[in-house]
Structure formats: C-alpha cells, structure tokens
Coordinates of C-alpha atoms in Angstrom, one line a residue:
Chain A
M184 CA 92.8 -136.2 15.5
F185 CA 92.8 -133.7 18.3
E186 CA 95.1 -132.9 21.2
F187 CA 94.2 -133.0 24.9
K188 CA 96.2 -130.4 26.6
L189 CA 96.9 -129.6 30.2
P190 CA 94.3 -126.9 30.9
S191 CA 94.9 -123.9 33.1
L192 CA 92.9 -124.2 36.3
G193 CA 93.2 -120.6 37.2
A194 CA 95.4 -117.7 36.5
D195 CA 97.8 -118.8 39.2
M196 CA 98.6 -122.1 37.6
D197 CA 101.4 -122.5 35.1
E198 CA 102.3 -126.1 35.4
G199 CA 101.0 -129.3 36.9
T200 CA 102.2 -132.8 37.7
L201 CA 100.3 -135.7 36.1
L202 CA 99.4 -137.9 39.0
E203 CA 97.4 -140.6 37.3
W204 CA 95.8 -141.5 34.0
R205 CA 92.2 -142.7 34.3
V206 CA 92.2 -143.9 30.6
Q207 CA 94.5 -145.9 28.4
S208 CA 95.3 -145.9 24.6
G209 CA 92.3 -147.3 22.8
D210 CA 89.7 -146.2 25.4
A211 CA 86.6 -144.4 24.1
V212 CA 86.0 -141.2 26.1
H213 CA 83.0 -139.0 26.3
K214 CA 82.6 -135.3 27.0
G215 CA 82.9 -134.5 30.7
Q216 CA 84.6 -137.7 31.6
V217 CA 87.5 -137.5 34.1
V218 CA 90.5 -138.8 32.2
A219 CA 93.4 -137.8 34.5
V220 CA 94.3 -136.5 37.9
V221 CA 96.7 -133.6 38.0
D222 CA 98.5 -132.1 41.0
T223 CA 98.5 -128.3 40.8
A224 CA 100.1 -126.0 43.3
K225 CA 96.9 -126.0 45.3
A226 CA 95.3 -129.4 45.1
A227 CA 94.9 -132.7 43.2
I228 CA 92.3 -132.0 40.5
D229 CA 90.3 -134.4 38.4
I230 CA 90.7 -133.3 34.8
E231 CA 87.7 -133.7 32.4
I232 CA 87.8 -134.0 28.7
W233 CA 85.6 -131.7 26.7
Q234 CA 85.1 -133.7 23.5
D235 CA 84.1 -137.2 22.7
G236 CA 86.8 -139.4 21.1
T237 CA 89.1 -142.4 21.4
V238 CA 92.5 -142.2 23.1
L239 CA 95.2 -142.7 20.5
A240 CA 98.3 -142.1 22.6
L241 CA 99.2 -140.8 26.1
Q242 CA 102.0 -138.3 25.7
V243 CA 102.9 -137.7 29.3
Q244 CA 103.6 -140.3 31.9
A245 CA 102.4 -140.2 35.5
G246 CA 104.8 -138.3 37.7
E247 CA 105.8 -135.9 35.0
K248 CA 105.5 -132.1 35.7
V249 CA 104.6 -130.2 32.6
P250 CA 103.6 -126.6 31.7
V251 CA 100.0 -125.6 31.1
G252 CA 99.2 -126.2 27.4
T253 CA 101.4 -129.3 27.1
V254 CA 99.7 -132.0 25.0
L255 CA 98.8 -134.8 27.5
A256 CA 97.3 -137.1 24.9
T257 CA 96.2 -137.4 21.3
L258 CA 92.7 -138.6 20.5
L259 CA 90.7 -139.6 17.5
A260 CA 87.5 -137.7 16.9
P261 CA 84.4 -139.9 16.6
G262 CA 84.5 -141.7 13.2
E263 CA 88.1 -140.9 12.5
Q264 CA 90.5 -143.6 11.4
A265 CA 93.7 -144.3 13.3
G266 CA 95.8 -144.6 10.1
A267 CA 94.8 -141.2 8.7
A268 CA 95.4 -139.5 12.0
L269 CA 98.8 -141.1 12.5
A270 CA 99.9 -139.9 9.1
S271 CA 99.3 -136.3 10.1
D272 CA 100.5 -136.8 13.6
T273 CA 102.6 -134.1 15.1
P274 CA 105.7 -134.9 17.0
R275 CA 105.5 -134.4 20.8
P276 CA 106.5 -130.9 21.7
V277 CA 109.8 -130.5 23.5
A278 CA 109.1 -130.3 27.2
G279 CA 108.7 -126.7 28.3
L280 CA 107.7 -125.3 24.9
A281 CA 104.2 -124.2 24.2
P282 CA 102.2 -126.5 21.9
L283 CA 103.1 -126.5 18.2
S284 CA 99.6 -125.5 17.1
R285 CA 100.1 -122.0 18.4
P286 CA 99.9 -119.4 15.6
P287 CA 103.5 -118.1 15.1
Q288 CA 102.4 -114.4 15.1
E289 CA 101.0 -114.6 18.6
P290 CA 102.8 -112.2 20.8
A291 CA 104.7 -113.4 23.9
P292 CA 102.5 -116.3 24.6
S293 CA 101.8 -117.3 28.1
P294 CA 101.1 -121.0 28.8
A295 CA 97.6 -120.0 29.9
S296 CA 96.8 -118.8 26.4
A297 CA 97.4 -122.2 24.9
A298 CA 95.0 -123.8 27.4
G299 CA 92.2 -121.7 26.0
E300 CA 91.8 -124.1 23.1
A301 CA 88.9 -126.4 23.6
T302 CA 90.2 -128.2 26.7
T303 CA 89.0 -125.6 29.2
P304 CA 85.8 -123.6 29.4
V305 CA 87.5 -120.6 30.8
P306 CA 89.1 -118.0 28.5
Q307 CA 92.5 -117.3 29.9
S308 CA 94.4 -114.2 29.2
A309 CA 97.3 -114.3 26.8
T310 CA 98.4 -111.2 28.5
P311 CA 100.5 -109.4 25.8
V312 CA 103.3 -107.3 27.2
V313 CA 101.8 -104.1 28.5
P314 CA 102.4 -101.0 26.3
G315 CA 104.5 -98.4 27.8
T316 CA 107.0 -100.8 29.3
Q317 CA 109.4 -100.7 26.4
A318 CA 112.1 -99.1 28.5
R319 CA 111.9 -102.1 30.8
V320 CA 112.5 -105.7 30.0
R321 CA 109.7 -107.0 27.7
I322 CA 108.6 -110.3 29.2
S323 CA 105.4 -112.2 29.3
P324 CA 103.9 -112.6 32.8
A325 CA 104.3 -116.4 32.6
A326 CA 107.9 -116.0 31.6
R327 CA 108.5 -113.6 34.4
L328 CA 107.0 -116.0 36.9
K329 CA 109.0 -118.9 35.6
A330 CA 112.2 -116.8 35.7
Q331 CA 111.4 -115.8 39.3
T332 CA 110.7 -119.4 40.3
L333 CA 114.0 -120.6 38.7
G334 CA 115.9 -117.7 40.2
L335 CA 117.0 -116.4 36.8
D336 CA 117.8 -112.7 36.2
V337 CA 115.4 -111.5 33.5
G338 CA 117.8 -108.8 32.5
S339 CA 120.3 -111.5 31.4
L340 CA 117.8 -113.3 29.1
R341 CA 117.5 -113.0 25.3
G342 CA 114.0 -112.7 24.0
S343 CA 112.8 -114.3 20.8
G344 CA 109.3 -112.8 20.8
P345 CA 108.1 -109.7 19.1
D346 CA 110.4 -106.7 19.8
G347 CA 112.7 -109.0 21.7
A348 CA 110.1 -109.9 24.3
I349 CA 111.1 -112.8 26.5
T350 CA 108.8 -115.7 26.2
L351 CA 108.3 -118.7 28.4
A352 CA 110.3 -120.8 25.9
D353 CA 113.2 -118.4 26.3
V354 CA 113.2 -118.8 30.0
E355 CA 113.0 -122.6 29.7
R356 CA 115.9 -122.6 27.3
A357 CA 118.0 -120.4 29.5
S358 CA 117.2 -122.7 32.4
A359 CA 118.1 -125.8 30.5
A360 CA 121.5 -124.3 29.7
Q361 CA 122.2 -123.8 33.3
P362 CA 124.4 -126.4 35.0
N363 CA 121.8 -127.2 37.7
P364 CA 118.4 -126.8 36.3
S365 CA 115.8 -126.7 39.0
S366 CA 113.1 -127.2 36.4
A367 CA 114.1 -130.9 35.8
P368 CA 111.1 -133.1 35.3
A369 CA 109.6 -134.1 38.6
T370 CA 110.1 -137.7 39.7
P371 CA 107.1 -139.6 40.8
A372 CA 108.1 -139.1 44.4
A373 CA 107.5 -135.4 44.0
A374 CA 103.9 -136.1 43.2
T375 CA 103.2 -136.7 46.9
A376 CA 104.8 -133.5 48.1
P377 CA 105.0 -133.1 51.8
A378 CA 102.8 -130.6 53.5
T379 CA 105.4 -127.9 53.8
D380 CA 106.0 -128.1 50.0
R381 CA 102.3 -127.8 49.4
Q382 CA 102.3 -124.7 51.6
T383 CA 105.2 -123.2 49.7
E384 CA 103.4 -124.0 46.4
I385 CA 100.1 -122.4 47.6
R386 CA 102.0 -119.2 48.7
R387 CA 103.7 -119.1 45.4
A388 CA 100.4 -119.5 43.5
I389 CA 98.7 -116.8 45.5
A390 CA 101.7 -114.5 45.0
S391 CA 101.6 -115.1 41.3
A392 CA 97.9 -114.4 40.8
M393 CA 97.8 -111.5 43.2
S394 CA 100.9 -109.9 41.7
R395 CA 99.4 -110.3 38.3
S396 CA 96.2 -108.7 39.5
K397 CA 98.0 -105.7 41.0
R398 CA 100.2 -105.3 37.9
E399 CA 97.5 -105.5 35.3
I400 CA 94.1 -104.7 36.8
P401 CA 93.2 -101.0 37.5
H402 CA 91.0 -101.6 40.5
Y403 CA 88.4 -99.3 41.9
Y404 CA 86.9 -99.8 45.3
L405 CA 83.4 -99.1 46.8
L406 CA 81.9 -99.6 50.2
E407 CA 78.3 -99.8 51.3
T408 CA 76.9 -100.3 54.8
I409 CA 73.9 -102.6 54.7
P410 CA 71.3 -103.0 57.4
M411 CA 71.0 -106.6 58.3
A412 CA 68.2 -106.7 60.9
R413 CA 65.7 -108.2 58.4
A414 CA 68.1 -110.8 57.2
Q415 CA 69.1 -111.8 60.7
Q416 CA 65.5 -112.0 61.9
W417 CA 64.5 -114.0 58.9
L418 CA 67.5 -116.3 59.4
A419 CA 66.7 -116.8 63.1
Q420 CA 63.1 -117.7 62.3
A421 CA 64.1 -120.0 59.4
N422 CA 66.6 -121.9 61.6
E423 CA 64.3 -122.1 64.6
G424 CA 62.3 -125.0 63.2
R425 CA 65.3 -126.8 61.6
P426 CA 67.5 -129.6 62.9
I427 CA 71.0 -128.3 63.3
T428 CA 72.2 -130.3 60.2
T429 CA 70.0 -128.2 57.8
R430 CA 70.5 -124.8 59.4
L431 CA 71.4 -121.9 57.1
L432 CA 74.4 -119.5 57.6
M433 CA 74.3 -115.8 56.8
A434 CA 77.1 -116.5 54.3
A435 CA 74.6 -118.5 52.2
L436 CA 72.2 -115.6 52.1
Q437 CA 74.9 -113.2 51.1
L438 CA 76.1 -115.4 48.3
K439 CA 72.6 -115.8 46.9
A440 CA 72.1 -112.0 47.1
V441 CA 75.3 -111.4 45.2
A442 CA 74.3 -113.8 42.5
L443 CA 70.9 -112.2 42.1
A444 CA 72.4 -108.7 42.1
L445 CA 74.8 -109.7 39.3
Q446 CA 71.9 -110.5 36.9
R447 CA 71.5 -106.8 36.2
F448 CA 75.3 -106.1 36.2
P449 CA 76.9 -108.5 33.7
E450 CA 79.9 -106.2 33.5
L451 CA 81.0 -107.5 37.0
N452 CA 80.6 -111.1 36.2
G453 CA 83.0 -112.6 33.6
F454 CA 86.6 -112.7 32.3
Y455 CA 88.9 -110.1 30.9
S456 CA 91.4 -111.6 28.4
D457 CA 93.1 -110.6 25.2
G458 CA 92.1 -107.0 25.7
Q459 CA 88.4 -107.6 25.9
F460 CA 85.7 -108.6 28.4
N461 CA 83.7 -111.8 28.0
P462 CA 80.7 -111.8 30.3
A463 CA 80.0 -115.1 32.0
K464 CA 76.8 -116.9 31.0
A465 CA 76.1 -118.0 34.6
A466 CA 76.7 -116.9 38.1
H467 CA 79.5 -119.2 39.2
L468 CA 80.7 -117.6 42.4
G469 CA 84.2 -118.2 43.6
V470 CA 84.0 -118.6 47.3
A471 CA 87.2 -117.6 49.1
I472 CA 87.9 -120.5 51.6
S473 CA 90.8 -120.2 54.0
L474 CA 92.9 -123.4 54.6
R475 CA 93.7 -124.3 58.1
Q476 CA 97.4 -124.5 57.4
G477 CA 97.3 -121.1 55.8
G478 CA 96.6 -119.9 52.3
L479 CA 93.3 -119.9 50.6
I480 CA 91.5 -121.2 47.5
A481 CA 88.4 -119.7 45.9
P482 CA 86.6 -122.6 44.0
A483 CA 83.4 -122.0 42.1
L484 CA 80.0 -122.7 43.5
H485 CA 78.0 -123.2 40.3
N486 CA 74.8 -121.4 39.3
V487 CA 74.3 -119.7 42.7
D488 CA 71.4 -117.6 41.3
Q489 CA 69.5 -120.7 40.5
L490 CA 69.9 -122.5 43.8
P491 CA 67.3 -122.3 46.5
L492 CA 68.9 -121.6 49.9
D493 CA 68.2 -125.2 51.0
T494 CA 70.3 -126.5 48.1
L495 CA 72.9 -123.7 48.3
M496 CA 73.7 -124.3 51.9
P497 CA 74.7 -128.0 51.7
A498 CA 76.5 -127.3 48.4
L499 CA 78.5 -124.6 50.2
A500 CA 79.3 -126.9 53.2
D501 CA 80.4 -129.6 50.8
L502 CA 82.6 -127.2 48.8
V503 CA 84.3 -126.0 52.0
K504 CA 84.8 -129.5 53.2
R505 CA 86.3 -130.7 49.9
T506 CA 88.5 -127.6 49.5
R507 CA 90.0 -128.2 52.9
A508 CA 90.4 -131.9 52.1
G509 CA 92.1 -131.0 48.8
S510 CA 89.6 -132.8 46.6
L511 CA 88.2 -130.3 44.1
R512 CA 87.0 -130.8 40.5
Q513 CA 88.5 -129.1 37.5
S514 CA 85.3 -127.2 36.8
E515 CA 85.4 -125.8 40.4
M516 CA 89.0 -124.7 39.9
A517 CA 88.3 -123.0 36.6
D518 CA 84.8 -121.7 36.4
A519 CA 84.5 -118.9 39.0
S520 CA 83.4 -115.7 37.2
I521 CA 83.6 -113.4 40.3
T522 CA 84.8 -114.0 43.8
V523 CA 83.1 -113.4 47.2
T524 CA 85.2 -113.1 50.3
N525 CA 83.7 -113.1 53.7
L526 CA 86.1 -112.2 56.5
G527 CA 83.3 -111.3 58.9
D528 CA 84.0 -114.3 61.1
Q529 CA 87.4 -113.0 62.0
G530 CA 85.7 -109.9 63.2
V531 CA 87.0 -107.4 60.7
E532 CA 85.0 -104.3 59.9
A533 CA 85.4 -104.6 56.1
V534 CA 87.5 -106.4 53.5
I535 CA 88.5 -104.8 50.2
G536 CA 89.6 -107.6 47.9
V537 CA 92.1 -108.1 45.2
I538 CA 90.5 -109.3 42.0
H539 CA 91.5 -112.8 40.9
P540 CA 92.4 -112.5 37.2
P541 CA 90.9 -113.0 34.7
Q542 CA 87.9 -112.2 36.8
V543 CA 86.8 -108.5 36.9
A544 CA 85.3 -108.1 40.4
I545 CA 85.4 -109.3 44.0
V546 CA 82.8 -108.7 46.6
G547 CA 83.7 -108.6 50.3
F548 CA 81.7 -108.8 53.5
G549 CA 82.9 -107.7 56.9
R550 CA 81.4 -108.6 60.3
V551 CA 77.7 -108.3 60.9
A552 CA 77.4 -106.4 64.2
A553 CA 75.2 -104.0 66.0
R554 CA 76.1 -100.4 65.1
P555 CA 74.5 -96.9 65.3
W556 CA 72.2 -96.2 62.4
V557 CA 70.0 -93.3 61.3
D558 CA 66.6 -94.7 60.2
A559 CA 64.4 -93.3 57.4
A560 CA 62.6 -90.9 59.9
G561 CA 65.9 -89.4 60.9
G562 CA 66.0 -91.2 64.3
L563 CA 69.2 -92.6 65.7
C564 CA 69.0 -96.3 66.5
V565 CA 71.2 -99.4 66.9
V566 CA 70.9 -102.1 64.2
P567 CA 73.0 -104.9 62.9
T568 CA 74.9 -103.9 59.8
V569 CA 77.5 -105.2 57.5
T570 CA 80.0 -103.4 55.3
A571 CA 79.9 -104.8 51.8
S572 CA 82.7 -103.9 49.4
L573 CA 83.2 -104.1 45.7
A574 CA 86.6 -104.1 44.0
A575 CA 86.1 -104.1 40.3
D576 CA 88.2 -103.7 37.1
H577 CA 88.0 -100.2 35.7
R578 CA 88.7 -101.5 32.2
V579 CA 85.3 -103.1 32.2
S580 CA 83.1 -101.1 34.6
D581 CA 82.9 -97.7 36.4
G582 CA 82.2 -96.7 39.9
H583 CA 78.7 -95.5 39.0
R584 CA 77.6 -98.9 37.9
G585 CA 79.5 -100.5 40.8
G586 CA 77.6 -98.3 43.2
L587 CA 74.3 -99.4 41.7
F588 CA 75.3 -103.0 42.1
L589 CA 76.0 -102.5 45.8
A590 CA 72.6 -100.7 46.2
E591 CA 70.9 -103.6 44.5
L592 CA 72.8 -106.0 46.9
R593 CA 71.6 -103.9 49.8
E594 CA 67.9 -104.0 48.6
L595 CA 68.0 -107.8 48.0
L596 CA 69.2 -108.3 51.6
Q597 CA 66.2 -106.4 52.8
Q598 CA 63.9 -109.0 51.3
P599 CA 65.5 -112.2 52.6
Q600 CA 62.3 -114.2 52.1
D601 CA 62.8 -113.8 48.3
L602 CA 66.4 -115.1 48.3
Chain B
M191 CA 68.4 -134.4 83.3
A192 CA 67.0 -137.8 82.9
N193 CA 70.1 -139.4 81.4
A194 CA 73.1 -140.4 83.6
P195 CA 75.5 -137.6 82.8
M196 CA 79.0 -138.4 81.6
N197 CA 81.7 -137.5 84.0
D198 CA 83.5 -134.2 83.3
A199 CA 86.7 -135.8 82.0
D200 CA 84.8 -137.9 79.4
L201 CA 82.7 -134.9 78.4
R202 CA 85.7 -132.7 77.9
A203 CA 87.4 -135.5 75.9
T204 CA 84.4 -135.7 73.7
V205 CA 84.2 -132.0 73.2
I206 CA 88.0 -131.8 72.4
A207 CA 87.8 -134.7 70.0
T208 CA 84.9 -133.1 68.1
L209 CA 86.9 -129.8 68.0
Q210 CA 89.9 -131.6 66.7
S211 CA 87.8 -133.2 63.9
I212 CA 87.2 -129.6 62.7
A213 CA 90.6 -128.0 63.7
P214 CA 93.2 -130.8 63.9
E215 CA 95.9 -128.3 65.0
V216 CA 94.2 -127.9 68.4
E217 CA 96.5 -128.8 71.4
P218 CA 94.1 -129.6 74.3
E219 CA 96.6 -128.8 77.0
L220 CA 96.9 -125.2 75.6
L221 CA 93.1 -124.6 75.7
R222 CA 91.9 -122.4 78.6
D223 CA 88.4 -123.5 79.7
S224 CA 87.3 -120.0 80.8
R225 CA 88.4 -118.0 77.8
P226 CA 86.3 -117.6 74.7
L227 CA 86.8 -120.6 72.5
R228 CA 86.8 -118.8 69.2
L229 CA 89.5 -116.5 70.4
Q230 CA 91.7 -119.5 71.0
V231 CA 90.8 -121.6 68.0
D232 CA 90.3 -120.3 64.5
L233 CA 86.8 -121.3 63.7
D234 CA 84.7 -119.6 61.0
S235 CA 80.9 -119.7 61.0
M236 CA 81.0 -123.0 58.9
D237 CA 83.5 -124.6 61.3
W238 CA 81.4 -123.5 64.3
L239 CA 78.3 -125.0 62.8
N240 CA 80.1 -128.2 62.0
F241 CA 81.5 -128.3 65.6
L242 CA 78.0 -128.0 67.1
I243 CA 76.6 -130.5 64.6
G244 CA 79.3 -132.9 65.7
L245 CA 78.5 -132.3 69.4
S246 CA 74.8 -132.7 68.9
E247 CA 75.3 -136.0 67.1
R248 CA 77.9 -137.5 69.5
L249 CA 76.0 -136.5 72.6
K250 CA 72.4 -136.7 71.2
V251 CA 71.8 -133.1 72.4
A252 CA 69.7 -130.6 70.5
I253 CA 71.3 -127.2 70.3
P254 CA 68.8 -124.5 69.1
E255 CA 70.4 -121.6 67.3
S256 CA 68.9 -119.3 69.9
D257 CA 71.3 -120.8 72.5
Y258 CA 74.5 -120.2 70.4
G259 CA 75.0 -116.9 72.2
Q260 CA 75.5 -118.7 75.6
L261 CA 78.2 -120.9 74.2
V262 CA 81.3 -118.8 74.4
T263 CA 83.9 -120.6 76.5
L264 CA 84.7 -124.3 76.7
K265 CA 83.3 -124.2 80.3
D266 CA 80.0 -122.7 78.9
L267 CA 79.8 -125.5 76.4
M268 CA 80.4 -128.2 79.0
D269 CA 77.9 -126.8 81.5
Y270 CA 75.3 -126.5 78.7
L271 CA 75.9 -130.0 77.5
K272 CA 75.9 -131.4 81.0
A273 CA 72.6 -129.6 81.8
R274 CA 71.1 -131.2 78.7
G275 CA 72.1 -134.7 79.6
G276 CA 75.2 -134.9 77.4

C-alpha cells in the first residue's frame, strides 16, 4: 500500500484546499493521471499521481483545507491485495500534523519536506534551522509562516523539535488551543474564494517565498549589456512573411537563448535543498507572468532548449493565457528549475530578480532600446541593446561562472538564426 | 478602401471590446484617444500582440509588424483601421 500526499507545488505553498476528487475508491489509476483538483493560494491545480495503483480509500473530503504532506488517499500498488494492505493500514494523521511516515530524527520538518516523497518530482527543501540563530527563536520556516498567518507570537510557543525548535506541529497545536482558531478546516464555501481573498492569498504566497529567499539564499548579482540589432533584424524578417497569429516575440528568443546557455552552466539550473544542490535534468524555465489584478506566477515552460521557436511561441502564449485564467497543471507549478523575468515591456532599464526557492538563479531582461554603443573598431554608434541580469545562489555558483553564463547568453543572441 | 467603412462609433466600440477582452479592467470613458494607449492600459508585448490579433480577426485587416510603430494612440489605431477598410 502507498500513500498519496498533497504535494508542494512550489516553495510558497504550505497548504491547499481539495476542490474535487476525480477518482473514487476502487478506481485503477495510472502514473500521470489527474486524480484531484486542489486550490492553492494562487490557482486551482490539477494534481497528478506518480505511480500506478488502485484507490483504496480517500482520506480527505472535497472542501477540506490541509497542509502539504497530508495523506489525501491510500492506494494499493499493482498486484497488492486489499486485505494485506488493510492489516498494515496506518491511521489517518491528525489534521495539521506531518505524515506519520516521517523519520522521527528529522530536524524541524517543514511540510514541504514531506511532499518530497514520491508524489512530486521536485525536491523541496526541508530547511533545517539555520546555524548561528541559536540566540533567536529556533523555528522552521513553515512553522514561522504558519505562526505569522495565525497571528501567533513565536516567542510564546514551546518547541518539541531538536534543541527546542518550534515545528509546524507545535504551531498547529498552539493554534488549536486558542479559543478562536483561524486555522479551522475550510468549509466548502471557502473553496470558491472571492477575488479579493485570492489577491490576499497571492500576496501572502509571494511574501512567503520571497522572504524565504532573502532569508536563506546568499544572492550575487551580475549585469551585462547585450547588443540586440541582429536579433531585432532577424525577428523583423522572420515576422514579415508570417500571418499575425504565428508571429514571434522577442521574449521567445530570449527564453530560448537562456535555455541553450544553461546547457553549459548546470550550476544555475536546479534546486538547492537539504544543504545540497541537485541539478535539473532539463531546462524547464519558470516564466514570470504578471496577473492583471496584481501579483505574479512563474509557471514552468517545459524543455525550452528542445523547442523550435515556432513551437515555443504558441506554448508561451498558451501558458500566459492559462496562467491568467487560473488553469495551470501541477507540473507547471512545480517543475521550474530557473526563472526568467522580462520587465522590458514596462520600460525599465534592468530588473534584478529575487531567486524563487528552491531554485538557484533568476535571469532578468530590461527594455530593448536604442542606446549609445562602442563597436569593435572603437567607433561610437547607436544600437538597440538590452540589459540582461543574473541573480544566482552563491552556495552553488560564483560570479566568475555567472559572468561566463551571461557572456554565453550574449553570444547566442548574436546568432538568432540558430535559436 | 473598397469596403464600406464602419462608422466611427462602431469602429471605436469594436476596438474597445477587443481591448477589454485582453484587459477587462479598461473603462472606455476614461480612455483618451490622443494619448499613447500603452501608457493608459497595462499591456505587455504578449497582450499587445493578442490585441492586434483580435483586431485583425474581427475587422479582417492585415496588420504587418512593420506598421506597429505607427499604432501608438487609440486615434492612430482607428485611422489606420479605417484606412484599411476596417
């Protein structure tokens, strides 16, 4: 028997509301099948299962809000008998507690760590308490967030983790002991939250991820001015013969160039968790997409290095459209191994990003505009340029390599026909 | 110029409706026809492309990319579309 747990769909997610089951007890499921729809802070997401099996029991009802890592359902592996599985069945975990299968010696578990087991392809950081903070309150990031959300004073909490660290379970317990717990299970009505609540949730999710990033990731920042005359000319020519519906945007060229440049710089593409870096096997670029009502989401565009521009462009258009419509897939929420942000349309000169944990880098593009330039012969001229930036995690890479990455990006954009 | 042109009010209504399909928050009465549109409405390059795709489909007008530079204000857009038989 195995457990299907609520996966983390990004570092900024610590709970979700089950909107709908797509399967029932007794159903056979196959790997990759959408089995449930979960409402996260940002959007309603189709949740896929990552193992074949047969549904034994659904443990969470539609409308319930549960922490990441909660067992949503138990399933039988192929060939397994129901009787044998039932005999070894584990009781349903108390709401709010991390799953029972967690090794007891694990320090200050965050809910994201529990989600790393089999149900999600993305390694999520368990984020042990940072050394050197002994004088302060020892508390896991997830617990800190939960306490903030509930308005609890972390100084007043008793920790049950190693060295008295406050765990998520401690926060939940303290919250339950309060007369008016705001963490009460959501009613089904809460599943269709009004737009203002969604906005609040998105702000909170961004605050959580970005605060964690600034707390944990030692960023370094690099800028490079890239001549864009060739890319612009190539794009203008490519679009000249095309109907408007198949025209390319510069953003598509930039994404492709980033993906190709990453091939030689694996230390910028992957995930940092549990004190170590795991390079990603593919270039799934998180594309920062602003929402009209405010806030942003950076879902993954998959295998960008493999996509011809004529495939990449409609895939990008579709991703933007679905992001704004709030209909993203689990893999898109969880797979991004680096983020690209393009604020050029708003006319800014350059953007220096904040890394989205557990990723280790973010590439930014400012506005493409005509600017003074000194050419190879030493002559002053006016050419279109763009400022590309890299913010990267110093635990994993150094400025020297980051600089080589930006130089590679610059060279790739001089050969647009090869993108 | 072969087609019978829409009257100005109809054309404006079509342009606004297309714009609102991209940017639902747009309030037509607050739009100034002679000010740059993208300074009044938050449209990124993808929004802008989708807006022009919408116009070209609704009005059966081809809009080459080389003409984008002329299309700055709402008035520019309407003049352009009218001249093209929209």
